[in-house]
mmCIF file of C-alpha atoms and ligand atoms in Angstrom:
data_model
loop_
_atom_site.group_PDB
_atom_site.id
_atom_site.type_symbol
_atom_site.label_atom_id
_atom_site.label_comp_id
_atom_site.label_asym_id
_atom_site.label_seq_id
_atom_site.Cartn_x
_atom_site.Cartn_y
_atom_site.Cartn_z
ATOM 1 C CA UNK J 312 -6.673 -12.794 -10.951
ATOM 2 C CA UNK J 313 -4.937 -9.217 -10.870
ATOM 3 C CA UNK J 314 -1.488 -9.207 -9.343
ATOM 4 C CA UNK J 315 -2.404 -7.435 -6.025
ATOM 5 C CA UNK J 316 1.153 -7.068 -5.073
ATOM 6 C CA UNK J 317 1.579 -4.581 -8.114
ATOM 7 C CA UNK J 318 -1.150 -2.464 -7.196
ATOM 8 C CA UNK J 319 -0.610 -2.680 -3.243
ATOM 9 C CA UNK J 320 2.024 0.032 -3.117
ATOM 10 C CA UNK J 321 4.383 -0.624 0.034
ATOM 11 C CA UNK J 322 5.415 2.864 1.728
ATOM 12 C CA UNK J 323 8.475 2.555 3.935
ATOM 13 C CA UNK J 324 8.108 4.555 7.547
ATOM 14 C CA UNK J 325 4.560 5.791 7.147
ATOM 15 C CA UNK J 326 2.603 6.743 9.345
ATOM 16 C CA UNK J 327 5.915 6.408 11.257
ATOM 17 C CA UNK J 328 9.371 4.820 11.338
ATOM 18 C CA UNK J 329 9.443 1.309 11.151
ATOM 19 C CA UNK J 330 5.954 0.754 9.484
ATOM 20 C CA UNK J 331 5.670 -0.460 5.779
ATOM 21 C CA UNK J 332 2.284 0.753 5.069
ATOM 22 C CA UNK J 333 0.194 -1.032 2.593
ATOM 23 C CA UNK J 334 -1.477 1.646 0.453
ATOM 24 C CA UNK J 335 -4.515 -0.033 -1.565
ATOM 25 C CA UNK J 336 -5.422 3.138 -3.604
ATOM 26 C CA UNK J 337 -3.598 2.185 -6.752
ATOM 27 C CA UNK J 338 -5.742 -0.849 -6.672
ATOM 28 C CA UNK J 339 -9.061 0.837 -5.873
ATOM 29 C CA UNK J 340 -8.179 3.340 -8.659
ATOM 30 C CA UNK J 341 -7.752 0.615 -11.471
ATOM 31 C CA UNK J 342 -11.221 -0.611 -12.643
ATOM 32 C CA UNK J 343 -10.730 -4.018 -13.541
ATOM 33 C CA UNK J 344 -8.729 -4.834 -10.266
ATOM 34 C CA UNK J 345 -11.256 -3.233 -7.994
ATOM 35 C CA UNK J 346 -13.925 -5.467 -9.638
ATOM 36 C CA UNK J 347 -11.929 -8.499 -9.476
ATOM 37 C CA UNK J 348 -10.787 -7.886 -5.880
ATOM 38 C CA UNK J 349 -14.383 -7.186 -4.548
ATOM 39 C CA UNK J 350 -15.729 -10.562 -6.300
ATOM 40 C CA UNK J 351 -13.070 -12.457 -4.582
ATOM 41 C CA UNK J 352 -13.476 -11.099 -1.182
ATOM 42 C CA UNK J 353 -17.005 -11.914 -1.554
ATOM 43 C CA UNK J 354 -16.851 -15.250 -3.028
ATOM 44 C CA UNK J 355 -15.819 -17.196 -0.003
ATOM 45 C CA UNK J 356 -19.004 -16.172 1.842
ATOM 46 C CA UNK J 357 -22.092 -16.841 -0.345
ATOM 47 C CA UNK J 358 -22.774 -19.814 1.881
ATOM 48 C CA UNK J 359 -22.622 -18.421 4.946
ATOM 49 C CA UNK J 360 -25.950 -16.708 5.325
ATOM 50 C CA UNK J 361 -25.014 -13.594 6.322
ATOM 51 C CA UNK J 362 -27.163 -10.867 7.532
ATOM 52 C CA UNK J 363 -24.598 -8.195 6.855
ATOM 53 C CA UNK J 364 -21.004 -6.960 6.349
ATOM 54 C CA UNK J 365 -19.365 -4.994 9.091
ATOM 55 C CA UNK J 366 -16.459 -2.551 7.854
ATOM 56 C CA UNK J 367 -13.800 -0.987 9.955
ATOM 57 C CA UNK J 368 -13.054 2.930 9.207
ATOM 58 C CA UNK J 369 -11.917 3.770 6.554
ATOM 59 C CA UNK J 370 -10.618 1.749 3.923
ATOM 60 C CA UNK J 371 -13.067 -1.219 5.444
ATOM 61 C CA UNK J 372 -15.946 1.061 4.272
ATOM 62 C CA UNK J 373 -14.519 1.340 0.401
ATOM 63 C CA UNK J 374 -14.202 -2.138 0.425
ATOM 64 C CA UNK J 375 -16.908 -3.627 2.680
ATOM 65 C CA UNK J 376 -19.669 -1.500 0.738
ATOM 66 C CA UNK J 377 -19.365 -3.193 -2.409
ATOM 67 C CA UNK J 378 -18.750 -6.814 -0.713
ATOM 68 C CA UNK J 379 -22.000 -6.360 0.943
ATOM 69 C CA UNK J 380 -23.765 -5.310 -2.390
ATOM 70 C CA UNK J 381 -22.161 -8.706 -4.009
ATOM 71 C CA UNK J 382 -23.343 -10.743 -1.200
ATOM 72 C CA UNK J 383 -26.851 -9.317 -1.246
ATOM 73 C CA UNK J 384 -26.814 -7.922 2.419
ATOM 74 C CA UNK J 385 -26.674 -4.363 3.879
ATOM 75 C CA UNK J 386 -23.248 -2.460 5.225
ATOM 76 C CA UNK J 387 -22.524 -1.447 9.145
ATOM 77 C CA UNK J 388 -19.982 1.077 9.949
ATOM 78 C CA UNK J 389 -17.449 0.397 12.744
ATOM 79 C CA UNK J 390 -16.155 4.154 13.273
ATOM 80 C CA UNK J 391 -13.592 5.877 15.774
ATOM 81 C CA UNK J 392 -15.103 7.052 18.898
ATOM 82 C CA UNK J 393 -17.341 10.219 18.410
ATOM 83 C CA UNK J 394 -18.265 9.591 14.948
ATOM 84 C CA UNK J 395 -21.369 8.237 15.059
ATOM 85 C CA UNK J 396 -24.630 9.966 16.161
ATOM 86 C CA UNK J 397 -26.582 7.097 17.671
ATOM 87 C CA UNK J 398 -26.045 5.092 20.769
ATOM 88 C CA UNK J 399 -23.285 3.064 20.354
ATOM 89 C CA UNK J 400 -21.730 0.145 21.952
ATOM 90 C CA UNK J 401 -17.918 0.565 22.038
ATOM 91 C CA UNK J 402 -14.835 -1.190 22.684
ATOM 92 C CA UNK J 403 -11.436 -0.004 23.733
ATOM 93 C CA UNK J 404 -8.339 -1.955 22.839
ATOM 94 C CA UNK J 405 -4.683 -1.781 23.333
ATOM 95 C CA UNK J 406 -1.962 -0.362 20.981
ATOM 96 C CA UNK J 407 2.030 -0.355 20.944
ATOM 97 C CA UNK J 408 1.705 3.034 22.683
ATOM 98 C CA UNK J 409 -1.688 3.871 24.107
ATOM 99 C CA UNK J 410 -5.130 2.706 23.411
ATOM 100 C CA UNK J 411 -7.904 3.167 20.792
ATOM 101 C CA UNK J 412 -11.684 3.152 20.999
ATOM 102 C CA UNK J 413 -14.283 2.081 18.184
ATOM 103 C CA UNK J 414 -17.973 2.310 18.042
ATOM 104 C CA UNK J 415 -20.845 0.662 16.504
ATOM 105 C CA UNK J 416 -24.453 1.985 16.101
ATOM 106 C CA UNK J 417 -26.374 -0.455 19.009
ATOM 107 C CA UNK J 418 -29.535 -0.612 16.926
ATOM 108 C CA UNK J 419 -27.346 -1.837 13.779
ATOM 109 C CA UNK J 420 -27.091 -5.213 15.077
ATOM 110 C CA UNK J 421 -29.753 -7.568 16.585
ATOM 111 C CA UNK J 422 -29.677 -11.056 18.147
ATOM 112 C CA UNK J 423 -29.461 -13.826 15.419
ATOM 113 C CA UNK J 424 -27.595 -11.331 12.802
ATOM 114 C CA UNK J 425 -24.745 -13.519 11.321
ATOM 115 C CA UNK J 426 -21.898 -10.933 10.314
ATOM 116 C CA UNK J 427 -18.623 -10.643 8.432
ATOM 117 C CA UNK J 428 -16.417 -8.193 9.644
ATOM 118 C CA UNK J 429 -14.087 -6.862 6.761
ATOM 119 C CA UNK J 430 -11.186 -4.511 6.587
ATOM 120 C CA UNK J 431 -8.220 -3.998 4.250
ATOM 121 C CA UNK J 432 -5.294 -5.155 6.133
ATOM 122 C CA UNK J 433 -4.893 -7.617 9.483
ATOM 123 C CA UNK J 434 -1.850 -6.519 11.525
ATOM 124 C CA UNK J 435 -2.343 -7.198 15.068
ATOM 125 C CA UNK J 436 -5.809 -7.930 15.170
ATOM 126 C CA UNK J 437 -6.505 -5.876 17.778
ATOM 127 C CA UNK J 438 -9.052 -3.844 15.358
ATOM 128 C CA UNK J 439 -10.992 -6.712 14.069
ATOM 129 C CA UNK J 440 -11.082 -8.442 17.080
ATOM 130 C CA UNK J 441 -12.496 -5.170 19.104
ATOM 131 C CA UNK J 442 -14.912 -5.314 16.108
ATOM 132 C CA UNK J 443 -15.953 -8.890 16.586
ATOM 133 C CA UNK J 444 -16.422 -8.457 20.396
ATOM 134 C CA UNK J 445 -18.719 -5.599 19.875
ATOM 135 C CA UNK J 446 -20.713 -7.421 17.416
ATOM 136 C CA UNK J 447 -21.040 -10.310 19.895
ATOM 137 C CA UNK J 448 -22.019 -8.224 22.719
ATOM 138 C CA UNK J 449 -24.943 -7.280 20.881
ATOM 139 C CA UNK J 450 -26.046 -10.786 20.513
ATOM 140 C CA UNK J 451 -24.672 -11.257 16.888
ATOM 141 C CA UNK J 452 -22.635 -14.073 15.724
ATOM 142 C CA UNK J 453 -19.325 -13.320 13.738
ATOM 143 C CA UNK J 454 -19.478 -15.544 10.667
ATOM 144 C CA UNK J 455 -15.777 -14.713 10.331
ATOM 145 C CA UNK J 456 -13.244 -12.217 8.937
ATOM 146 C CA UNK J 457 -12.238 -10.922 5.340
ATOM 147 C CA UNK J 458 -8.929 -8.850 4.740
ATOM 148 C CA UNK J 459 -7.417 -7.905 1.673
ATOM 149 C CA UNK J 460 -3.885 -8.101 3.119
ATOM 150 C CA UNK J 461 -2.719 -10.250 6.087
ATOM 151 C CA UNK J 462 0.496 -9.201 7.741
ATOM 152 C CA UNK J 463 0.947 -12.755 9.186
ATOM 153 C CA UNK J 464 4.545 -11.998 10.985
ATOM 154 C CA UNK J 465 2.689 -9.849 13.051
ATOM 155 C CA UNK J 466 0.352 -12.862 14.479
ATOM 156 C CA UNK J 467 -3.289 -10.958 14.425
ATOM 157 C CA UNK J 468 -5.384 -14.147 13.264
ATOM 158 C CA UNK J 469 -4.126 -15.537 16.895
ATOM 159 C CA UNK J 470 -6.344 -12.830 18.524
ATOM 160 C CA UNK J 471 -9.703 -13.739 16.262
ATOM 161 C CA UNK J 472 -10.036 -16.801 17.934
ATOM 162 C CA UNK J 473 -11.366 -20.260 15.730
ATOM 163 C CA UNK J 474 -13.564 -17.847 13.799
ATOM 164 C CA UNK J 475 -12.935 -18.177 10.067
ATOM 165 C CA UNK J 476 -10.469 -15.775 8.090
ATOM 166 C CA UNK J 477 -10.088 -15.369 4.871
ATOM 167 C CA UNK J 478 -7.406 -13.200 2.931
ATOM 168 C CA UNK J 479 -6.468 -12.354 -0.570
ATOM 169 C CA UNK J 480 -2.403 -11.543 0.015
ATOM 170 C CA UNK J 481 -0.666 -12.956 2.662
ATOM 171 C CA UNK J 482 2.799 -10.884 3.409
ATOM 172 C CA UNK J 483 5.154 -13.173 5.516
ATOM 173 C CA UNK J 484 8.034 -10.649 5.952
ATOM 174 C CA UNK J 485 7.968 -7.598 7.817
ATOM 175 C CA UNK J 486 10.412 -4.416 7.742
ATOM 176 C CA UNK J 487 12.224 -5.776 10.711
ATOM 177 C CA UNK J 488 13.080 -8.599 9.109
HETATM 178 P P1 AMP H 831 -4.311 -3.830 13.664
HETATM 179 O O1 AMP H 831 -5.369 -3.558 14.851
HETATM 180 O O2 AMP H 831 -3.284 -3.803 14.320
HETATM 181 O O3 AMP H 831 -4.686 -5.398 13.003
HETATM 182 O O4 AMP H 831 -4.470 -2.889 12.535
HETATM 183 C C1 AMP H 831 -5.245 -2.802 11.867
HETATM 184 C C2 AMP H 831 -5.908 -1.519 11.432
HETATM 185 O O5 AMP H 831 -4.539 -0.748 11.040
HETATM 186 C C3 AMP H 831 -6.654 -1.823 10.196
HETATM 187 O O6 AMP H 831 -7.817 -0.536 10.066
HETATM 188 C C4 AMP H 831 -5.572 -1.343 8.821
HETATM 189 O O7 AMP H 831 -6.298 -0.525 7.892
HETATM 190 C C5 AMP H 831 -4.694 -0.365 9.827
HETATM 191 N N1 AMP H 831 -3.192 -1.002 9.173
HETATM 192 C C6 AMP H 831 -2.435 -1.496 10.629
HETATM 193 N N2 AMP H 831 -1.266 -1.707 10.002
HETATM 194 C C7 AMP H 831 -1.275 -1.423 8.303
HETATM 195 C C8 AMP H 831 -0.299 -1.193 7.517
HETATM 196 N N3 AMP H 831 0.858 -1.726 7.713
HETATM 197 N N4 AMP H 831 -0.704 -0.672 6.279
HETATM 198 C C9 AMP H 831 -1.622 -0.374 6.167
HETATM 199 N N5 AMP H 831 -2.925 -0.387 7.145
HETATM 200 C C10 AMP H 831 -2.580 -0.822 8.337
#
């Protein structure tokens, strides 16, 4: 496996003071690493009989689409409010300051679907939990959540219930430690 830590760039104080941003662009730009990461993200889920991968805007699109192809299923986008043209299901969730709203096309998910929710980074878990809640409201089940990086010190997995969670890289310490 490639050395993920060398290819995920820590950018201190971005987009605001105190946040260490995990920049995955160097990893995406490296052909061997990109191929290895997509294969590793897909690997745990082959036995799950998934019907789709649900990727969260925007870096969840970049990784989710090739992972869906590797798993032989389609890709469904979760976007920020106002970006999807069709009738949507919405979920608003709390941020440190204020709220955010994400959406999914209501006709993209059907009862009986069994989906993987994928994003680049699990931080506080609010975004992934909101995506999972929309999927469940549309009658489907969440097979699990997959992340390239889990910021373990933020405790985000506690917001995802008992559902299976896989991550390729666990970061235990934050900037504030
Ligand atoms: P959260 O809802 O707090 O789990 O935040 C997850 C979303 O915010 C994901 O879509 C991530 O891409 C992004 N995100 C949060 N924290 C970071 C970070 N330190 N570096 C890069 N992306 C982050």
